[in-house]
Short mmCIF file of C-alpha atoms and ligand atoms in Angstrom, two decimals:
data_model
loop_
_atom_site.label_atom_id
_atom_site.label_comp_id
_atom_site.label_asym_id
_atom_site.label_seq_id
_atom_site.Cartn_x
_atom_site.Cartn_y
_atom_site.Cartn_z
CA MET O 31 -12.00 -0.92 4.94
CA ILE O 32 -9.23 -1.69 7.42
CA GLU O 33 -7.89 -5.23 7.81
CA LEU O 34 -5.69 -6.35 10.68
CA SER O 35 -4.06 -9.73 10.46
CA ASP O 36 -2.30 -11.36 13.35
CA LEU O 37 -1.26 -7.92 14.61
CA THR O 38 1.17 -8.16 17.52
CA LYS O 39 3.15 -5.57 19.48
CA ARG O 40 5.72 -6.31 22.14
CA TYR O 41 7.64 -3.81 24.25
CA GLY O 42 10.59 -5.87 25.44
CA ALA O 43 9.13 -8.72 27.45
CA LYS O 44 5.74 -6.98 27.66
CA THR O 45 3.12 -7.98 25.08
CA ALA O 46 0.72 -5.09 24.49
CA VAL O 47 -1.21 -6.60 21.56
CA GLU O 48 -1.29 -10.28 20.60
CA GLY O 49 -2.47 -11.82 17.31
CA LEU O 50 -5.31 -9.40 16.55
CA THR O 51 -7.23 -10.31 13.40
CA PHE O 52 -10.36 -8.38 12.49
CA SER O 53 -11.61 -5.89 9.91
CA VAL O 54 -13.45 -2.61 10.10
CA ARG O 55 -16.02 -2.02 7.39
CA PRO O 56 -17.44 1.21 5.99
CA GLY O 57 -20.97 2.45 6.58
CA VAL O 58 -21.35 1.73 10.29
CA VAL O 59 -19.65 2.95 13.44
CA THR O 60 -17.43 0.17 14.79
CA GLY O 61 -16.69 0.41 18.51
CA PHE O 62 -13.41 -0.77 20.02
CA LEU O 63 -14.08 -1.72 23.64
CA GLY O 64 -11.62 -2.77 26.32
CA PRO O 65 -10.52 -1.75 29.82
CA ASN O 66 -7.64 0.68 30.31
CA GLY O 67 -4.38 -1.00 29.36
CA ALA O 68 -6.09 -3.53 27.06
CA GLY O 69 -4.09 -2.36 24.03
CA LYS O 70 -6.57 -0.07 22.24
CA SER O 71 -4.22 2.89 21.74
CA THR O 72 -1.34 0.63 20.72
CA THR O 73 -3.58 -1.03 18.11
CA MET O 74 -4.87 2.29 16.79
CA ARG O 75 -1.36 3.71 16.51
CA MET O 76 -0.39 0.70 14.39
CA MET O 77 -3.55 1.10 12.29
CA LEU O 78 -2.42 4.67 11.62
CA GLY O 79 1.12 3.74 10.70
CA LEU O 80 2.47 5.63 13.73
CA ASP O 81 3.96 2.51 15.26
CA HIS O 82 5.46 -0.64 13.74
CA PRO O 83 3.96 -4.02 14.57
CA THR O 84 6.29 -6.65 16.01
CA ASP O 85 4.36 -9.13 13.90
CA GLY O 86 1.40 -9.17 11.53
CA GLU O 87 0.12 -6.29 9.42
CA VAL O 88 -2.53 -3.67 8.80
CA ARG O 89 -4.02 -3.05 5.36
CA ILE O 90 -6.01 0.00 4.40
CA ASP O 91 -8.16 -0.59 1.34
CA GLY O 92 -5.75 -3.41 0.53
CA ARG O 93 -2.58 -1.37 0.96
CA ARG O 94 -0.02 -0.95 3.70
CA TYR O 95 0.12 2.51 5.25
CA ALA O 96 3.54 3.23 3.68
CA GLU O 97 2.01 2.60 0.23
CA LEU O 98 -0.72 5.25 0.62
CA ARG O 99 0.07 8.26 -1.55
CA ASP O 100 -1.85 10.96 0.34
CA PRO O 101 -2.42 9.43 3.77
CA LEU O 102 -4.64 12.27 5.03
CA THR O 103 -7.16 11.65 2.25
CA PHE O 104 -7.40 8.01 3.30
CA ILE O 105 -7.41 8.22 7.03
CA GLY O 106 -7.97 10.88 9.70
CA ALA O 107 -7.58 10.40 13.41
CA LEU O 108 -8.35 11.99 16.75
CA LEU O 109 -5.87 10.57 19.23
CA GLU O 110 -5.74 11.07 22.99
CA ALA O 111 -2.42 12.90 23.02
CA ARG O 112 -2.80 15.74 20.57
CA SER O 113 -0.38 18.57 20.27
CA VAL O 114 -1.40 21.98 19.05
CA HIS O 115 1.27 24.67 18.72
CA PRO O 116 0.35 27.13 21.53
CA GLY O 117 1.16 30.25 19.48
CA ARG O 118 -1.06 29.35 16.51
CA THR O 119 -4.70 30.29 16.09
CA ALA O 120 -7.12 27.50 15.21
CA TYR O 121 -7.14 28.74 11.62
CA HIS O 122 -3.35 28.88 11.44
CA HIS O 123 -3.08 25.37 12.89
CA LEU O 124 -5.33 24.03 10.13
CA GLN O 125 -3.57 26.13 7.51
CA CYS O 126 -0.16 24.64 8.37
CA LEU O 127 -1.60 21.14 8.24
CA ALA O 128 -3.31 21.86 4.90
CA GLN O 129 -0.16 23.34 3.37
CA SER O 130 2.15 20.53 4.38
CA ASN O 131 -0.30 17.99 2.95
CA GLY O 132 -1.26 19.72 -0.28
CA ILE O 133 -4.87 20.25 0.81
CA PRO O 134 -6.69 23.25 -0.74
CA THR O 135 -7.21 26.22 1.61
CA ARG O 136 -11.00 26.25 1.07
CA ARG O 137 -11.20 23.00 3.08
CA ILE O 138 -10.20 24.98 6.19
CA ASP O 139 -13.44 26.98 6.21
CA GLU O 140 -15.41 23.83 5.44
CA VAL O 141 -14.01 21.86 8.38
CA LEU O 142 -14.27 24.85 10.76
CA ASP O 143 -17.94 25.08 9.83
CA LEU O 144 -18.40 21.31 10.18
CA VAL O 145 -17.16 21.38 13.80
CA GLY O 146 -18.78 24.71 14.69
CA LEU O 147 -15.56 26.64 15.35
CA THR O 148 -15.92 29.34 12.65
CA ALA O 149 -16.52 32.08 15.25
CA VAL O 150 -13.31 31.31 17.18
CA ALA O 151 -11.09 30.48 14.20
CA ARG O 152 -8.82 33.47 14.90
CA LYS O 153 -8.37 32.60 18.58
CA ARG O 154 -5.54 30.58 20.08
CA PRO O 155 -6.53 27.05 21.17
CA LYS O 156 -4.84 27.41 24.58
CA GLY O 157 -7.95 29.29 25.74
CA PHE O 158 -10.24 26.56 24.38
CA SER O 159 -12.34 24.28 26.56
CA LEU O 160 -11.69 20.53 26.32
CA GLY O 161 -14.71 20.20 24.02
CA MET O 162 -13.46 22.96 21.72
CA GLY O 163 -10.03 21.30 21.65
CA GLN O 164 -11.70 18.05 20.60
CA ARG O 165 -13.57 19.90 17.85
CA LEU O 166 -10.30 21.35 16.57
CA GLY O 167 -8.79 17.85 16.63
CA ILE O 168 -11.74 16.59 14.61
CA ALA O 169 -11.41 19.49 12.16
CA SER O 170 -7.75 18.46 11.67
CA ALA O 171 -8.78 14.83 11.13
CA MET O 172 -11.43 15.87 8.57
CA LEU O 173 -9.18 18.22 6.60
CA GLY O 174 -8.23 15.66 3.93
CA ASP O 175 -11.87 14.49 3.65
CA PRO O 176 -10.74 10.94 4.55
CA ARG O 177 -12.75 7.77 3.89
CA ILE O 178 -11.59 6.35 7.22
CA LEU O 179 -11.81 8.04 10.63
CA MET O 180 -10.42 6.80 13.91
CA PHE O 181 -11.27 8.27 17.31
CA ASP O 182 -9.40 7.20 20.46
CA GLU O 183 -11.60 7.76 23.55
CA PRO O 184 -13.11 10.92 22.02
CA VAL O 185 -15.71 11.65 24.70
CA ASN O 186 -13.49 11.33 27.79
CA GLY O 187 -14.04 14.31 30.07
CA LEU O 188 -16.61 16.01 27.84
CA ASP O 189 -19.92 17.43 29.04
CA PRO O 190 -23.16 15.72 27.90
CA GLU O 191 -23.68 18.20 25.08
CA GLY O 192 -20.16 17.58 23.73
CA ILE O 193 -20.62 13.82 24.00
CA HIS O 194 -23.92 14.00 22.15
CA TRP O 195 -22.37 16.13 19.41
CA ILE O 196 -19.41 13.79 18.80
CA ARG O 197 -21.65 10.71 18.86
CA ASN O 198 -23.97 12.19 16.24
CA LEU O 199 -21.05 13.33 14.11
CA MET O 200 -19.57 9.81 14.07
CA LYS O 201 -22.93 8.32 13.06
CA ARG O 202 -23.33 10.89 10.31
CA LEU O 203 -19.83 10.20 8.96
CA ALA O 204 -20.57 6.48 8.90
CA ALA O 205 -23.93 7.07 7.21
CA GLU O 206 -22.03 8.92 4.47
CA GLY O 207 -20.29 5.61 3.78
CA ARG O 208 -17.08 6.26 5.68
CA THR O 209 -15.28 3.79 7.90
CA VAL O 210 -15.54 4.98 11.53
CA PHE O 211 -13.62 3.25 14.31
CA VAL O 212 -13.94 4.55 17.87
CA SER O 213 -12.47 3.30 21.13
CA SER O 214 -13.87 3.48 24.65
CA HIS O 215 -13.47 1.67 27.97
CA LEU O 216 -17.21 2.16 28.62
CA MET O 217 -19.76 -0.34 27.32
CA SER O 218 -22.56 2.16 28.06
CA GLU O 219 -20.94 4.63 25.67
CA MET O 220 -20.34 2.01 22.96
CA ALA O 221 -23.94 0.83 23.16
CA LEU O 222 -25.15 4.34 22.30
CA THR O 223 -22.62 4.88 19.51
CA ALA O 224 -21.60 1.73 17.69
CA GLU O 225 -23.46 -0.72 15.44
CA HIS O 226 -20.57 -3.16 15.35
CA LEU O 227 -18.30 -4.03 18.26
CA VAL O 228 -14.74 -5.31 18.61
CA VAL O 229 -13.74 -6.18 22.18
CA ILE O 230 -10.19 -6.69 23.43
CA GLY O 231 -8.71 -7.61 26.79
CA ARG O 232 -5.03 -7.97 27.67
CA GLY O 233 -4.16 -7.36 24.02
CA ARG O 234 -6.29 -10.24 22.72
CA LEU O 235 -9.49 -10.30 20.68
CA LEU O 236 -12.48 -11.25 22.84
CA ALA O 237 -15.39 -10.48 20.49
CA ASP O 238 -16.10 -9.17 16.97
CA THR O 239 -19.84 -8.99 16.47
CA SER O 240 -22.82 -6.76 15.79
CA MET O 241 -23.81 -4.66 18.80
CA ALA O 242 -27.30 -6.17 18.81
CA ARG O 243 -25.90 -9.68 19.03
CA PHE O 244 -23.34 -8.71 21.66
CA ILE O 245 -26.03 -7.23 23.89
CA GLU O 246 -28.27 -10.26 23.35
CA GLU O 247 -25.48 -12.66 24.35
CA ASN O 248 -23.96 -10.76 27.29
P1 ADP W 96 -21.40 -12.61 10.24
O1 ADP W 96 -22.82 -12.92 9.89
O2 ADP W 96 -20.48 -12.54 9.05
O3 ADP W 96 -20.85 -13.40 11.39
P2 ADP W 96 -21.76 -10.61 12.21
O4 ADP W 96 -22.94 -11.28 12.78
O5 ADP W 96 -20.48 -10.57 12.97
O6 ADP W 96 -21.45 -11.10 10.74
O7 ADP W 96 -22.16 -9.10 11.87
C1 ADP W 96 -23.47 -8.65 11.81
C2 ADP W 96 -23.54 -7.41 10.96
O8 ADP W 96 -22.39 -6.59 11.17
C3 ADP W 96 -23.53 -7.75 9.49
O9 ADP W 96 -24.42 -6.86 8.84
C4 ADP W 96 -22.12 -7.49 9.04
O10 ADP W 96 -22.05 -7.04 7.70
C5 ADP W 96 -21.69 -6.39 9.95
N1 ADP W 96 -20.26 -6.48 10.24
C6 ADP W 96 -19.53 -7.60 10.41
N2 ADP W 96 -18.25 -7.31 10.67
C7 ADP W 96 -18.15 -5.97 10.65
C8 ADP W 96 -17.09 -5.05 10.87
N3 ADP W 96 -15.86 -5.44 11.17
N4 ADP W 96 -17.35 -3.73 10.78
C9 ADP W 96 -18.60 -3.30 10.49
N5 ADP W 96 -19.65 -4.12 10.29
C10 ADP W 96 -19.44 -5.43 10.36
P1 ADP W 97 -5.38 1.15 26.18
O1 ADP W 97 -5.32 2.16 25.07
O2 ADP W 97 -6.39 0.08 25.93
O3 ADP W 97 -5.57 1.78 27.53
P2 ADP W 97 -2.57 0.82 25.61
O4 ADP W 97 -2.50 0.42 24.19
O5 ADP W 97 -2.27 2.23 25.95
O6 ADP W 97 -3.98 0.38 26.21
O7 ADP W 97 -1.57 -0.10 26.45
C1 ADP W 97 -1.52 -1.53 26.35
C2 ADP W 97 -0.40 -2.06 27.19
O8 ADP W 97 0.85 -1.77 26.57
C3 ADP W 97 -0.34 -1.46 28.59
O9 ADP W 97 0.04 -2.48 29.48
C4 ADP W 97 0.74 -0.42 28.46
O10 ADP W 97 1.37 -0.22 29.70
C5 ADP W 97 1.68 -1.05 27.44
N1 ADP W 97 2.40 -0.03 26.65
C6 ADP W 97 1.85 0.86 25.80
N2 ADP W 97 2.81 1.64 25.23
C7 ADP W 97 3.99 1.22 25.73
C8 ADP W 97 5.36 1.60 25.55
N3 ADP W 97 5.69 2.60 24.71
N4 ADP W 97 6.30 0.93 26.24
C9 ADP W 97 5.96 -0.07 27.06
N5 ADP W 97 4.72 -0.50 27.30
C10 ADP W 97 3.73 0.13 26.64
#
């Protein structure tokens, strides 16, 4: 479970996120909807401990990010700007991540299998399609077998097959009892993916409701 309370982020005079209070529960996919520039990425970066709030806080299973002992076993993320070392094979990329986080090597084969990249594990990701790059990003996020997964605009630019695959994966992860939080600027995408919906606009909370109720009322 992730709890945000009064989360605020300012960049100089510009307020990116203002007083966000909501929680994300395990067991269902929670969608995070808002137009471009609404503050979704800024919020997710703070939820991941990658950015400091100007005000307010984020708690993960009751703890602040800095208090988590093995962060990758708590929370995994697929962010929009990912960097993969161009000289490393997919396997090597995962191996480095596993080593620096004390994750057993056998997890590498498990996550490669989970995302369907076993056959190209010895290839360099620079030759990968966008969809394969996303799969490698998801393999990285899953490496620590985290209870919480966050996906920032994961289906942008993917073909229908890739979109379908990611959508089903997120639903499966939630059905396993994990907390899954996914952002999109498209309501049509959220409606097909999420059971619960958090909506923001101009950095402020606009709705926090079940998808069924949101559709009924809008
Ligand atoms: P409430 O009845 O407390 O107002 P809602 O109507 O907002 O709850 O939510 C409807 C369903 O969504 C309930 O089953 C509730 O447990 C679930 N739910 C509520 N908030 C969240 C959340 N942040 N993440 C996931 N599921 C949630
Ligand atoms: P979204 O992910 O919903 O598209 P963002 O979180 O990326 O929105 O951006 C929210 C707002 O904060 C935008 O107006 C953006 O220009 C601004 N912003 C984001 N990061 C920075 C930054 N590092 N410096 C200044 N402004 C920023």
